[in-house]
């Protein structure tokens, strides 16, 4: 088995995307653009983002035995992702219904399909893949039992990166393995509940108290906040300024870049400083995987900010 910088364990979806002037409210119908079909899914997106940057990447996922599954596998292979761990069949390929408004913001409904059939048994059967990876990155568009089995199957020297999206209550054993837990504001507020507070530093402190070794909070155009639980250091990482066209999948690109750079030995803030450049590049083009940059396409790093207490 080859060595991998990054193993992504997660979802693969066909993204059915419609541009709209305004995302519809409850009970409302709006007209939109022609339908575009893109390869997506938080797991598939992370794998393509990392591979495009130059990481040796593998994906463990499940797609259906259908045309969407072929589209997704082709996209992974074209990006250079090792797909030996992509299982086929059991249910239709996952689908995401996405509306994007002129500001680049989106709303997404996911029909998990085959993603919901990626089982703990599938994780146990992929032991050699897990053993070959420095860093393992996962999300919550696959069953939580499967994520918990992944945590149990990790080598002690492997690092786990978890983006709990869509957010759900997490078992203590999963939280304790995260290094880091990567969340946006919405995910932080759902996990922390009504006592979340208003400042990212408060969210980071609250999340660290739940058990992860480190936390990264993505802040959109404002960059990210890193919180290293072991070192006790909080660092604000600014993002380059860009004109956002479509934010779909930008968080996945950020997390993939972060995970890869951590596996190369960078500290949390340095890896996040690289990852915000990747996320910023991803919002300047339409789609998720179609928008991801190569390393050569990244904007220079923004000036660092003074660490916050
Ligand atoms: O994070 C963006 C992704 O979320 C989309 O590609 C869609 O498939 C959903 O999983």
Coordinates of C-alpha atoms and ligand atoms in Angstrom, one line a residue:
X1 CA 0.0 0.0 0.0
X2 CA 1.3 3.5 -0.9
X3 CA 1.8 6.0 1.9
X4 CA -0.7 8.9 1.9
X5 CA -0.3 12.4 3.3
X6 CA -4.1 12.5 3.7
X7 CA -6.9 10.0 3.9
X8 CA -10.3 11.5 3.6
X9 CA -13.2 9.4 4.9
X10 CA -16.5 11.0 3.9
X11 CA -19.3 11.8 1.5
X12 CA -19.4 12.1 -2.2
X13 CA -22.4 13.9 -3.8
X14 CA -23.5 15.1 -7.2
X15 CA -24.1 18.8 -6.6
X16 CA -27.2 20.0 -8.5
X17 CA -26.7 23.8 -8.5
X18 CA -29.2 26.6 -9.5
X19 CA -28.3 30.3 -9.3
X20 CA -31.0 32.4 -7.8
X21 CA -31.5 36.1 -7.3
X22 CA -32.7 35.4 -3.7
X23 CA -32.8 32.0 -1.9
X24 CA -36.5 31.1 -1.3
X25 CA -38.2 31.5 2.1
X26 CA -40.6 28.9 3.5
X27 CA -43.6 28.4 1.1
X28 CA -42.0 30.5 -1.6
X29 CA -41.1 29.5 -5.2
X30 CA -38.4 31.4 -7.1
X31 CA -37.1 30.9 -10.7
X32 CA -33.4 30.3 -11.1
X33 CA -30.7 29.6 -13.7
X34 CA -30.2 26.5 -15.8
X35 CA -29.2 23.5 -13.7
X36 CA -25.5 22.8 -13.4
X37 CA -24.2 19.4 -12.2
X38 CA -20.9 19.4 -10.4
X39 CA -18.9 16.8 -8.4
X40 CA -19.2 17.5 -4.7
X41 CA -19.8 16.1 -1.2
X42 CA -17.7 17.2 1.7
X43 CA -15.4 14.2 1.6
X44 CA -15.0 14.2 -2.2
X45 CA -14.3 17.9 -2.1
X46 CA -11.6 17.6 0.6
X47 CA -9.9 14.8 -1.3
X48 CA -9.8 16.8 -4.6
X49 CA -8.7 20.0 -2.9
X50 CA -5.8 18.3 -1.2
X51 CA -4.7 16.4 -4.3
X52 CA -4.8 19.5 -6.4
X53 CA -2.5 21.2 -4.0
X54 CA 0.0 18.3 -4.3
X55 CA -0.9 16.1 -1.4
X56 CA -0.8 12.3 -1.8
X57 CA -4.5 11.7 -1.1
X58 CA -6.9 8.8 -0.8
X59 CA -10.7 8.8 -0.4
X60 CA -12.7 6.2 1.5
X61 CA -16.4 6.7 0.5
X62 CA -19.4 5.0 -1.1
X63 CA -21.1 6.0 -4.3
X64 CA -24.0 4.4 -6.2
X65 CA -23.7 2.2 -9.3
X66 CA -25.1 5.0 -11.5
X67 CA -24.1 7.9 -13.7
X68 CA -23.5 10.3 -10.7
X69 CA -21.2 7.7 -9.2
X70 CA -19.2 7.6 -12.5
X71 CA -19.0 11.4 -12.5
X72 CA -17.7 11.5 -9.0
X73 CA -15.1 8.8 -9.5
X74 CA -13.9 10.4 -12.7
X75 CA -13.5 13.7 -10.9
X76 CA -11.4 12.1 -8.1
X77 CA -9.2 10.3 -10.5
X78 CA -8.7 13.4 -12.7
X79 CA -7.5 15.3 -9.6
X80 CA -5.0 12.5 -8.8
X81 CA -6.9 11.0 -5.8
X82 CA -6.4 7.3 -5.1
X83 CA -9.9 5.8 -5.3
X84 CA -9.1 2.2 -4.2
X85 CA -11.2 2.9 -1.1
X86 CA -14.3 4.2 -2.9
X87 CA -17.0 1.5 -2.7
X88 CA -19.7 1.3 -5.3
X89 CA -23.4 0.2 -4.8
X90 CA -26.0 -0.3 -2.1
X91 CA -28.0 2.9 -2.8
X92 CA -28.1 5.8 -5.3
X93 CA -25.2 8.2 -5.2
X94 CA -25.7 11.1 -2.8
X95 CA -27.1 14.3 -4.2
X96 CA -26.9 17.8 -2.9
X97 CA -29.6 20.4 -4.0
X98 CA -27.8 23.8 -3.9
X99 CA -29.1 27.3 -4.5
X100 CA -26.5 30.1 -4.9
X101 CA -27.4 33.8 -4.6
X102 CA -25.5 36.8 -6.2
X103 CA -23.4 37.3 -3.1
X104 CA -22.1 33.8 -3.4
X105 CA -23.9 32.4 -0.4
X106 CA -25.7 29.1 -0.7
X107 CA -28.4 26.9 0.8
X108 CA -27.9 23.1 0.6
X109 CA -30.1 20.1 1.1
X110 CA -28.4 16.7 0.9
X111 CA -30.0 13.3 0.1
X112 CA -27.2 11.1 1.5
X113 CA -28.0 7.9 -0.6
X114 CA -24.9 5.7 -0.7
X115 CA -23.1 7.9 1.9
X116 CA -25.5 6.7 4.6
X117 CA -24.5 3.1 3.7
X118 CA -20.8 3.7 4.4
X119 CA -20.7 1.4 7.5
X120 CA -18.5 0.7 10.5
X121 CA -17.8 -2.7 8.7
X122 CA -16.5 -0.7 5.7
X123 CA -14.1 1.1 8.0
X124 CA -12.8 -2.1 9.6
X125 CA -12.3 -3.6 6.1
X126 CA -10.1 -0.6 5.1
X127 CA -7.5 -1.2 7.8
X128 CA -4.6 -1.0 5.4
X129 CA -5.7 2.3 4.0
X130 CA -6.0 3.7 7.5
X131 CA -2.6 2.4 8.4
X132 CA -1.1 4.2 5.3
X133 CA -2.2 7.7 6.2
X134 CA -0.5 10.4 8.3
X135 CA -3.6 12.4 8.7
X136 CA -7.3 11.3 8.4
X137 CA -10.0 13.9 7.8
X138 CA -13.7 13.3 8.1
X139 CA -17.1 15.0 8.3
X140 CA -20.6 14.1 9.3
X141 CA -22.3 13.4 6.0
X142 CA -21.7 9.8 6.7
X143 CA -23.2 7.9 9.8
X144 CA -21.9 8.9 13.2
X145 CA -21.3 5.2 14.0
X146 CA -19.0 5.0 11.1
X147 CA -17.0 8.1 12.3
X148 CA -16.8 6.5 15.8
X149 CA -15.4 3.3 14.3
X150 CA -12.9 5.4 12.3
X151 CA -11.7 6.9 15.6
X152 CA -11.3 3.5 17.1
X153 CA -9.3 2.2 14.1
X154 CA -6.8 5.1 14.0
X155 CA -3.1 4.4 14.6
X156 CA -1.9 6.3 17.7
X157 CA 0.5 8.3 15.4
X158 CA -2.2 9.3 13.0
X159 CA -3.9 12.7 13.4
X160 CA -7.6 13.1 13.1
X161 CA -9.2 16.3 11.6
X162 CA -13.0 16.5 12.0
X163 CA -15.4 19.0 10.5
X164 CA -18.7 18.2 12.2
X165 CA -20.9 19.3 9.3
X166 CA -23.8 19.0 9.3
X167 CA -23.4 19.5 13.1
X168 CA -24.6 16.8 15.5
X169 CA -24.0 15.9 19.1
X170 CA -20.6 14.1 19.2
X171 CA -19.6 11.2 21.5
X172 CA -16.8 12.0 23.9
X173 CA -14.4 9.5 22.3
X174 CA -14.8 11.3 18.9
X175 CA -14.3 14.7 20.4
X176 CA -11.2 13.6 22.3
X177 CA -9.6 12.4 19.1
X178 CA -10.0 15.7 17.2
X179 CA -6.8 17.6 16.5
X180 CA -8.3 19.9 15.4
X181 CA -12.1 20.1 15.5
X182 CA -12.8 22.5 12.6
X183 CA -16.1 24.5 12.7
X184 CA -17.7 27.6 11.3
X185 CA -19.8 29.9 13.3
X186 CA -23.0 28.0 12.7
X187 CA -21.5 24.6 13.7
X188 CA -19.9 26.2 16.8
X189 CA -23.3 27.6 17.9
X190 CA -25.1 24.3 17.3
X191 CA -22.5 22.3 19.3
X192 CA -22.3 24.8 22.1
X193 CA -26.0 25.6 22.4
X194 CA -27.4 28.7 24.0
X195 CA -24.4 29.5 26.1
X196 CA -22.1 29.8 23.1
X197 CA -21.3 33.5 23.6
X198 CA -20.6 36.0 20.8
X199 CA -16.8 36.0 20.2
X200 CA -14.9 33.3 18.3
X201 CA -12.5 33.1 21.2
X202 CA -15.4 32.2 23.5
X203 CA -16.6 29.5 21.1
X204 CA -13.0 28.1 20.9
X205 CA -12.8 28.0 24.7
X206 CA -16.2 26.3 25.0
X207 CA -15.3 23.8 22.3
X208 CA -11.9 23.0 23.9
X209 CA -13.7 22.3 27.1
X210 CA -15.6 19.5 25.4
X211 CA -12.4 17.5 24.8
X212 CA -10.7 18.1 21.4
X213 CA -6.9 18.7 21.5
X214 CA -7.3 21.7 19.3
X215 CA -10.0 23.8 17.6
X216 CA -10.1 25.9 14.4
X217 CA -12.9 28.3 13.8
X218 CA -13.4 29.4 10.2
X219 CA -14.6 33.0 9.9
X220 CA -15.3 33.4 6.2
X221 CA -13.8 36.6 4.8
X222 CA -12.2 37.3 8.3
X223 CA -10.0 34.2 8.0
X224 CA -9.8 31.8 11.0
X225 CA -9.1 31.5 14.7
X226 CA -6.8 28.7 15.8
X227 CA -6.9 27.4 19.4
X228 CA -4.2 24.9 20.5
X229 CA -5.4 23.2 23.7
X230 CA -2.0 21.9 24.6
X231 CA 0.0 25.1 24.1
X232 CA -2.9 27.3 25.3
X233 CA -2.4 29.6 22.3
X234 CA -5.1 31.4 20.3
X235 CA -4.2 33.0 17.0
X236 CA -6.3 35.0 14.6
X237 CA -5.3 34.2 11.0
X238 CA -6.5 36.8 8.4
X239 CA -7.6 35.9 4.9
X240 CA -6.6 37.6 1.7
X241 CA -9.3 39.9 0.4
X242 CA -11.1 38.5 -2.7
X243 CA -14.4 39.0 -4.5
X244 CA -16.6 36.0 -3.6
X245 CA -18.5 34.4 -6.5
X246 CA -19.6 31.1 -4.9
X247 CA -18.7 29.9 -1.3
X248 CA -19.8 26.3 -2.0
X249 CA -17.1 23.9 -0.8
X250 CA -14.7 26.7 0.4
X251 CA -14.7 25.3 3.9
X252 CA -13.9 21.8 2.6
X253 CA -10.9 23.2 0.7
X254 CA -9.8 25.0 3.8
X255 CA -10.0 21.9 6.0
X256 CA -8.2 19.7 3.4
X257 CA -5.4 22.2 3.1
X258 CA -5.1 22.5 6.9
X259 CA -5.1 18.7 7.4
X260 CA -2.4 18.2 4.7
X261 CA -0.1 21.0 6.1
X262 CA -0.5 19.6 9.7
X263 CA 0.7 16.3 8.4
X264 CA 3.7 18.0 6.9
X265 CA 4.6 19.1 10.4
X266 CA 3.4 22.7 10.4
X267 CA 2.0 24.1 13.6
X268 CA -1.7 24.9 13.8
X269 CA -1.5 28.6 13.0
X270 CA 1.0 28.2 10.2
X271 CA -1.2 25.5 8.6
X272 CA -4.3 27.7 9.0
X273 CA -2.5 30.6 7.3
X274 CA -1.9 28.4 4.3
X275 CA -5.5 27.0 4.4
X276 CA -7.1 30.5 4.4
X277 CA -5.4 31.2 1.1
X278 CA -6.8 28.0 -0.3
X279 CA -10.3 28.8 1.0
X280 CA -10.1 32.4 -0.4
X281 CA -9.1 31.1 -3.9
X282 CA -12.0 28.6 -3.8
X283 CA -14.7 31.3 -3.4
X284 CA -13.5 33.2 -6.5
X285 CA -14.8 30.5 -8.9
X286 CA -18.1 28.7 -9.3
X287 CA -18.8 25.2 -7.9
X288 CA -16.9 23.2 -5.2
X289 CA -14.3 21.0 -6.7
X290 CA -14.2 23.0 -9.9
X291 CA -13.1 26.0 -7.9
X292 CA -10.1 24.6 -6.1
X293 CA -6.7 26.0 -6.8
X294 CA -3.3 24.4 -7.4
X295 CA -0.5 25.6 -5.1
X296 CA 0.7 27.9 -7.9
X297 CA -2.6 29.7 -8.0
X298 CA -2.6 30.9 -4.4
X299 CA -2.5 34.5 -3.5
X300 CA 0.4 35.7 -1.2
X301 CA -0.2 35.3 2.5
X302 CA -1.9 38.3 4.3
X303 CA 0.0 40.1 7.0
X304 CA -0.2 38.2 10.3
X305 CA -2.3 39.7 13.1
X306 CA -1.3 40.1 16.7
X307 CA -2.2 37.0 18.7
X308 CA -5.3 37.5 20.8
X309 CA -5.1 36.4 24.5
Ligands
LIG1 O1 -19.5 21.7 1.6 C1 -20.1 21.8 0.3 C2 -20.7 20.4 0.0 O2 -21.8 20.2 0.9 C3 -21.3 20.4 -1.4 O3 -20.4 20.0 -2.4 C4 -22.5 19.4 -1.2 O4 -22.3 18.2 -1.8 C5 -22.6 19.2 0.3 O5 -22.1 18.1 0.7

